[in-house]
mmCIF file of C-alpha atoms in Angstrom:
data_model
loop_
_atom_site.group_PDB
_atom_site.id
_atom_site.type_symbol
_atom_site.label_atom_id
_atom_site.label_comp_id
_atom_site.label_asym_id
_atom_site.label_seq_id
_atom_site.Cartn_x
_atom_site.Cartn_y
_atom_site.Cartn_z
ATOM 1 C CA MET Y 1 -63.675 -28.738 -120.094
ATOM 2 C CA VAL Y 2 -60.781 -29.752 -122.331
ATOM 3 C CA SER Y 3 -58.448 -29.903 -119.321
ATOM 4 C CA ASN Y 4 -60.923 -32.156 -117.503
ATOM 5 C CA ILE Y 5 -61.076 -34.511 -120.476
ATOM 6 C CA VAL Y 6 -57.285 -34.595 -120.648
ATOM 7 C CA LYS Y 7 -57.046 -35.293 -116.915
ATOM 8 C CA ARG Y 8 -59.581 -38.107 -117.168
ATOM 9 C CA GLY Y 9 -57.728 -39.582 -120.109
ATOM 10 C CA ILE Y 10 -54.408 -39.483 -118.260
ATOM 11 C CA GLY Y 11 -56.101 -40.913 -115.179
ATOM 12 C CA ALA Y 12 -57.491 -43.824 -117.201
ATOM 13 C CA LEU Y 13 -54.099 -44.567 -118.728
ATOM 14 C CA THR Y 14 -52.251 -44.405 -115.412
ATOM 15 C CA SER Y 15 -54.842 -46.338 -113.381
ATOM 16 C CA ARG Y 16 -54.051 -49.813 -112.064
ATOM 17 C CA GLN Y 17 -55.482 -52.923 -113.697
ATOM 18 C CA THR Y 18 -56.230 -54.986 -110.615
ATOM 19 C CA ASP Y 19 -58.233 -57.862 -112.117
ATOM 20 C CA ILE Y 20 -56.951 -60.472 -114.531
ATOM 21 C CA PHE Y 21 -59.564 -59.849 -117.245
ATOM 22 C CA THR Y 22 -58.869 -56.107 -117.472
ATOM 23 C CA ALA Y 23 -55.102 -56.590 -117.396
ATOM 24 C CA ALA Y 24 -55.235 -59.306 -120.066
ATOM 25 C CA SER Y 25 -57.516 -57.191 -122.260
ATOM 26 C CA PHE Y 26 -55.190 -54.193 -122.173
ATOM 27 C CA ILE Y 27 -52.136 -56.380 -122.791
ATOM 28 C CA ILE Y 28 -53.813 -57.960 -125.837
ATOM 29 C CA LEU Y 29 -54.941 -54.597 -127.242
ATOM 30 C CA THR Y 30 -51.566 -52.899 -126.821
ATOM 31 C CA THR Y 31 -49.785 -55.967 -128.239
ATOM 32 C CA ILE Y 32 -52.022 -55.834 -131.326
ATOM 33 C CA LEU Y 33 -51.276 -52.109 -131.702
ATOM 34 C CA SER Y 34 -47.547 -52.745 -131.415
ATOM 35 C CA GLN Y 35 -47.706 -55.605 -133.944
ATOM 36 C CA ILE Y 36 -49.641 -53.481 -136.453
ATOM 37 C CA LEU Y 37 -47.036 -50.710 -136.181
ATOM 38 C CA GLY Y 38 -44.329 -53.367 -136.465
ATOM 39 C CA ILE Y 39 -45.822 -54.597 -139.749
ATOM 40 C CA LEU Y 40 -45.987 -51.031 -141.048
ATOM 41 C CA LYS Y 41 -42.368 -50.526 -139.995
ATOM 42 C CA TYR Y 42 -41.155 -53.583 -141.931
ATOM 43 C CA ARG Y 43 -43.272 -52.707 -144.969
ATOM 44 C CA LEU Y 44 -41.743 -49.233 -145.012
ATOM 45 C CA LEU Y 45 -38.245 -50.616 -144.575
ATOM 46 C CA VAL Y 46 -38.691 -53.052 -147.453
ATOM 47 C CA SER Y 47 -40.271 -50.413 -149.704
ATOM 48 C CA LEU Y 48 -37.349 -48.026 -149.107
ATOM 49 C CA PHE Y 49 -34.373 -50.413 -148.980
ATOM 50 C CA GLY Y 50 -35.590 -53.782 -150.244
ATOM 51 C CA ALA Y 51 -33.575 -53.659 -153.467
ATOM 52 C CA SER Y 52 -30.281 -52.745 -151.737
ATOM 53 C CA SER Y 53 -27.908 -54.454 -149.324
ATOM 54 C CA ASN Y 54 -28.423 -51.669 -146.795
ATOM 55 C CA LEU Y 55 -31.405 -53.424 -145.216
ATOM 56 C CA GLY Y 56 -29.335 -56.514 -144.465
ATOM 57 C CA VAL Y 57 -26.585 -54.318 -143.015
ATOM 58 C CA PHE Y 58 -29.181 -52.523 -140.879
ATOM 59 C CA PHE Y 59 -30.511 -55.754 -139.360
ATOM 60 C CA ALA Y 60 -27.003 -57.155 -138.868
ATOM 61 C CA ALA Y 61 -26.032 -54.014 -136.915
ATOM 62 C CA PHE Y 62 -28.516 -55.029 -134.186
ATOM 63 C CA ARG Y 63 -26.874 -58.367 -133.405
ATOM 64 C CA ILE Y 64 -24.285 -57.344 -130.810
ATOM 65 C CA PRO Y 65 -26.315 -54.558 -129.100
ATOM 66 C CA ASP Y 66 -29.336 -56.880 -128.852
ATOM 67 C CA PHE Y 67 -27.195 -59.756 -127.576
ATOM 68 C CA VAL Y 68 -25.653 -57.605 -124.838
ATOM 69 C CA PHE Y 69 -29.055 -56.234 -123.858
ATOM 70 C CA GLN Y 70 -30.768 -59.637 -123.724
ATOM 71 C CA VAL Y 71 -28.000 -61.353 -121.767
ATOM 72 C CA ALA Y 72 -27.033 -58.595 -119.337
ATOM 73 C CA ILE Y 73 -30.191 -56.539 -118.859
ATOM 74 C CA ALA Y 74 -33.322 -58.467 -119.858
ATOM 75 C CA GLY Y 75 -32.005 -61.667 -118.260
ATOM 76 C CA ALA Y 76 -31.171 -59.901 -115.004
ATOM 77 C CA LEU Y 77 -34.605 -58.258 -114.877
ATOM 78 C CA SER Y 78 -36.545 -61.469 -115.373
ATOM 79 C CA ALA Y 79 -34.324 -63.560 -113.098
ATOM 80 C CA SER Y 80 -33.798 -61.223 -110.162
ATOM 81 C CA PHE Y 81 -35.242 -57.725 -110.362
ATOM 82 C CA ILE Y 82 -38.968 -58.426 -110.723
ATOM 83 C CA PRO Y 83 -39.133 -61.140 -108.001
ATOM 84 C CA ILE Y 84 -37.109 -59.056 -105.524
ATOM 85 C CA PHE Y 85 -38.963 -55.814 -106.296
ATOM 86 C CA THR Y 86 -42.341 -57.546 -105.942
ATOM 87 C CA GLU Y 87 -41.224 -59.118 -102.666
ATOM 88 C CA TYR Y 88 -40.364 -55.686 -101.263
ATOM 89 C CA LEU Y 89 -43.783 -54.370 -102.282
ATOM 90 C CA SER Y 90 -45.623 -57.325 -100.763
ATOM 91 C CA ARG Y 91 -43.912 -56.574 -97.434
ATOM 92 C CA GLY Y 92 -44.818 -52.882 -97.631
ATOM 93 C CA LYS Y 93 -41.198 -51.832 -98.099
ATOM 94 C CA LYS Y 94 -41.755 -49.389 -100.942
ATOM 95 C CA GLU Y 95 -38.760 -47.150 -100.179
ATOM 96 C CA GLU Y 96 -36.450 -50.170 -100.014
ATOM 97 C CA ALA Y 97 -37.818 -51.319 -103.377
ATOM 98 C CA PHE Y 98 -37.016 -47.926 -104.899
ATOM 99 C CA ARG Y 99 -33.507 -47.928 -103.419
ATOM 100 C CA PHE Y 100 -32.937 -51.392 -104.853
ATOM 101 C CA THR Y 101 -34.163 -50.143 -108.243
ATOM 102 C CA SER Y 102 -31.891 -47.102 -108.127
ATOM 103 C CA ALA Y 103 -28.906 -49.309 -107.321
ATOM 104 C CA LEU Y 104 -29.762 -51.583 -110.223
ATOM 105 C CA ILE Y 105 -30.027 -48.603 -112.577
ATOM 106 C CA ASN Y 106 -26.604 -47.369 -111.442
ATOM 107 C CA ILE Y 107 -25.008 -50.782 -111.924
ATOM 108 C CA GLY Y 108 -26.734 -51.272 -115.269
ATOM 109 C CA LEU Y 109 -25.613 -47.908 -116.616
ATOM 110 C CA ILE Y 110 -22.017 -48.397 -115.458
ATOM 111 C CA PHE Y 111 -21.927 -51.829 -117.094
ATOM 112 C CA PHE Y 112 -23.528 -50.345 -120.222
ATOM 113 C CA MET Y 113 -20.897 -47.602 -120.469
ATOM 114 C CA LEU Y 114 -18.015 -50.050 -120.091
ATOM 115 C CA VAL Y 115 -19.400 -52.426 -122.703
ATOM 116 C CA SER Y 116 -20.272 -49.540 -125.023
ATOM 117 C CA VAL Y 117 -16.688 -48.273 -124.969
ATOM 118 C CA VAL Y 118 -15.467 -51.701 -126.089
ATOM 119 C CA ILE Y 119 -18.121 -51.962 -128.807
ATOM 120 C CA ILE Y 120 -17.451 -48.446 -130.117
ATOM 121 C CA VAL Y 121 -13.654 -48.817 -130.151
ATOM 122 C CA PHE Y 122 -13.719 -52.267 -131.794
ATOM 123 C CA SER Y 123 -16.917 -51.856 -133.800
ATOM 124 C CA TYR Y 124 -15.347 -52.616 -137.188
ATOM 125 C CA GLN Y 125 -13.505 -55.684 -135.899
ATOM 126 C CA LEU Y 126 -16.685 -56.992 -134.261
ATOM 127 C CA CYS Y 127 -18.571 -56.510 -137.510
ATOM 128 C CA THR Y 128 -16.014 -58.585 -139.408
ATOM 129 C CA LEU Y 129 -16.584 -61.419 -136.916
ATOM 130 C CA ILE Y 130 -20.368 -61.535 -137.124
ATOM 131 C CA ALA Y 131 -20.693 -60.599 -140.825
ATOM 132 C CA PRO Y 132 -17.619 -62.027 -142.583
ATOM 133 C CA GLY Y 133 -19.351 -62.061 -145.978
ATOM 134 C CA PHE Y 134 -19.879 -58.298 -146.100
ATOM 135 C CA SER Y 135 -17.706 -56.025 -148.241
ATOM 136 C CA LYS Y 136 -15.481 -53.378 -146.661
ATOM 137 C CA GLN Y 137 -18.011 -50.686 -147.507
ATOM 138 C CA GLU Y 138 -20.839 -52.697 -145.932
ATOM 139 C CA LEU Y 139 -18.739 -53.426 -142.839
ATOM 140 C CA SER Y 140 -17.948 -49.736 -142.456
ATOM 141 C CA LEU Y 141 -21.653 -48.861 -142.722
ATOM 142 C CA MET Y 142 -22.572 -51.631 -140.304
ATOM 143 C CA SER Y 143 -19.952 -50.362 -137.842
ATOM 144 C CA ASN Y 144 -21.428 -46.856 -137.891
ATOM 145 C CA LEU Y 145 -24.983 -48.107 -137.521
ATOM 146 C CA MET Y 146 -24.005 -50.437 -134.676
ATOM 147 C CA ILE Y 147 -22.451 -47.565 -132.717
ATOM 148 C CA ILE Y 148 -25.663 -45.527 -132.993
ATOM 149 C CA ILE Y 149 -27.826 -48.511 -132.056
ATOM 150 C CA GLN Y 150 -25.599 -49.327 -129.086
ATOM 151 C CA LEU Y 151 -25.972 -45.790 -127.747
ATOM 152 C CA THR Y 152 -29.765 -46.047 -127.987
ATOM 153 C CA GLN Y 153 -29.666 -49.018 -125.602
ATOM 154 C CA VAL Y 154 -29.343 -46.674 -122.614
ATOM 155 C CA PHE Y 155 -32.969 -45.640 -123.149
ATOM 156 C CA PHE Y 156 -33.965 -49.275 -123.551
ATOM 157 C CA ILE Y 157 -32.297 -50.145 -120.241
ATOM 158 C CA LEU Y 158 -34.176 -47.394 -118.424
ATOM 159 C CA GLY Y 159 -37.428 -48.086 -120.263
ATOM 160 C CA THR Y 160 -37.281 -51.816 -119.537
ATOM 161 C CA ILE Y 161 -36.723 -51.153 -115.833
ATOM 162 C CA PHE Y 162 -39.624 -48.672 -115.885
ATOM 163 C CA THR Y 163 -41.799 -51.352 -117.499
ATOM 164 C CA ALA Y 164 -40.895 -53.858 -114.795
ATOM 165 C CA ILE Y 165 -41.730 -51.323 -112.071
ATOM 166 C CA LEU Y 166 -45.091 -50.423 -113.618
ATOM 167 C CA GLN Y 167 -46.089 -54.041 -114.130
ATOM 168 C CA SER Y 168 -45.184 -54.789 -110.525
ATOM 169 C CA PHE Y 169 -47.635 -52.021 -109.556
ATOM 170 C CA GLN Y 170 -50.258 -53.573 -111.896
ATOM 171 C CA HIS Y 171 -49.955 -50.889 -114.567
ATOM 172 C CA PHE Y 172 -50.098 -52.631 -117.952
ATOM 173 C CA VAL Y 173 -51.510 -50.039 -120.360
ATOM 174 C CA ILE Y 174 -48.590 -47.608 -120.483
ATOM 175 C CA PRO Y 175 -45.858 -50.287 -120.887
ATOM 176 C CA GLY Y 176 -47.822 -51.752 -123.799
ATOM 177 C CA ILE Y 177 -48.268 -48.334 -125.399
ATOM 178 C CA ALA Y 178 -44.562 -47.635 -124.845
ATOM 179 C CA SER Y 179 -43.648 -50.724 -126.884
ATOM 180 C CA ALA Y 180 -45.891 -49.492 -129.687
ATOM 181 C CA PHE Y 181 -44.191 -46.082 -129.550
ATOM 182 C CA TYR Y 182 -40.843 -47.759 -130.232
ATOM 183 C CA ASN Y 183 -42.113 -48.982 -133.601
ATOM 184 C CA PHE Y 184 -43.795 -45.626 -134.168
ATOM 185 C CA GLY Y 185 -40.445 -43.878 -133.628
ATOM 186 C CA ILE Y 186 -38.792 -46.014 -136.302
ATOM 187 C CA ILE Y 187 -41.653 -45.232 -138.688
ATOM 188 C CA LEU Y 188 -41.121 -41.511 -138.014
ATOM 189 C CA GLY Y 189 -37.400 -41.892 -138.639
ATOM 190 C CA LEU Y 190 -38.046 -43.617 -141.955
ATOM 191 C CA ALA Y 191 -40.663 -41.100 -143.034
ATOM 192 C CA ILE Y 192 -38.804 -37.969 -141.936
ATOM 193 C CA PHE Y 193 -35.084 -38.687 -142.019
ATOM 194 C CA SER Y 194 -34.877 -41.415 -144.684
ATOM 195 C CA SER Y 195 -37.498 -40.118 -147.119
ATOM 196 C CA PHE Y 196 -37.761 -36.372 -146.515
ATOM 197 C CA PHE Y 197 -34.153 -35.543 -145.588
ATOM 198 C CA GLY Y 198 -32.652 -38.295 -147.741
ATOM 199 C CA LEU Y 199 -30.423 -39.817 -145.054
ATOM 200 C CA GLY Y 200 -31.040 -43.334 -146.311
ATOM 201 C CA ILE Y 201 -30.494 -46.183 -143.874
ATOM 202 C CA TYR Y 202 -29.124 -43.728 -141.315
ATOM 203 C CA GLY Y 203 -32.638 -42.327 -141.089
ATOM 204 C CA ALA Y 204 -33.887 -45.740 -139.972
ATOM 205 C CA THR Y 205 -31.187 -45.853 -137.304
ATOM 206 C CA ILE Y 206 -32.147 -42.362 -136.097
ATOM 207 C CA GLY Y 207 -35.678 -43.737 -135.931
ATOM 208 C CA VAL Y 208 -34.434 -46.451 -133.587
ATOM 209 C CA LEU Y 209 -33.036 -43.694 -131.370
ATOM 210 C CA VAL Y 210 -36.319 -41.755 -131.503
ATOM 211 C CA GLY Y 211 -38.322 -44.905 -130.765
ATOM 212 C CA SER Y 212 -36.183 -45.885 -127.792
ATOM 213 C CA ILE Y 213 -36.456 -42.368 -126.339
ATOM 214 C CA LEU Y 214 -40.247 -42.466 -126.751
ATOM 215 C CA PHE Y 215 -40.311 -45.946 -125.179
ATOM 216 C CA CYS Y 216 -38.630 -44.470 -122.122
ATOM 217 C CA LEU Y 217 -40.393 -41.094 -121.883
ATOM 218 C CA VAL Y 218 -43.962 -42.361 -122.408
ATOM 219 C CA GLN Y 219 -43.716 -44.335 -119.167
ATOM 220 C CA LEU Y 220 -42.633 -41.421 -116.970
ATOM 221 C CA PRO Y 221 -46.153 -40.088 -116.111
ATOM 222 C CA ALA Y 222 -47.300 -43.511 -114.905
ATOM 223 C CA LEU Y 223 -44.003 -43.997 -113.091
ATOM 224 C CA ASP Y 224 -44.588 -40.730 -111.262
ATOM 225 C CA VAL Y 225 -47.994 -42.021 -110.133
ATOM 226 C CA THR Y 226 -46.297 -44.977 -108.412
ATOM 227 C CA GLY Y 227 -44.228 -42.524 -106.356
ATOM 228 C CA PHE Y 228 -40.897 -43.743 -107.734
ATOM 229 C CA ARG Y 229 -37.939 -41.470 -107.066
ATOM 230 C CA PHE Y 230 -34.375 -42.153 -108.146
#
């Protein structure tokens, strides 16, 4: 009986939302869930680090990784991937769509590795450019945090491509839940690594890693339903 309930639950989550009302409803609900977790995340961050400069260093460490991701990955997905992938599907060329996706993943990961090497090697110098008012100690901390955050982007690249694939197949529930799990991962990092293990702001950065991994992994069952193969 329990297995049947679990199967039905998974089936409901991985089912397609083929009408506008259902799709919009699920998008709104998952967005609200993600925003609530986001508020909890910021409240926890402020309660733990609000009186120190570490919180400002933490947010500043996102600038370059986020910039690279938005320009190179998110921009490419919205401008080219989704229209081309959807066009393949509309013509019944599912295998071609998956080959195109696999090629994009390969190119994206190669580009990511090349850029990551530059960011890791010159992390301190880059920090001095975007945060010239920070002390040497703050710049050193920011450099370390930025390296960790940059490495987490690989899961964001994969997860964002998975989201685009699922939405093209009219699956909107799992991508929305995946976004909520990103904030949930940061909350776990703050609660476990920052508070319990006493890792301070590094715990928040580990939470970013946990959240990005969850963002990627949560979408795999629904992705399997679409028949996607790398």
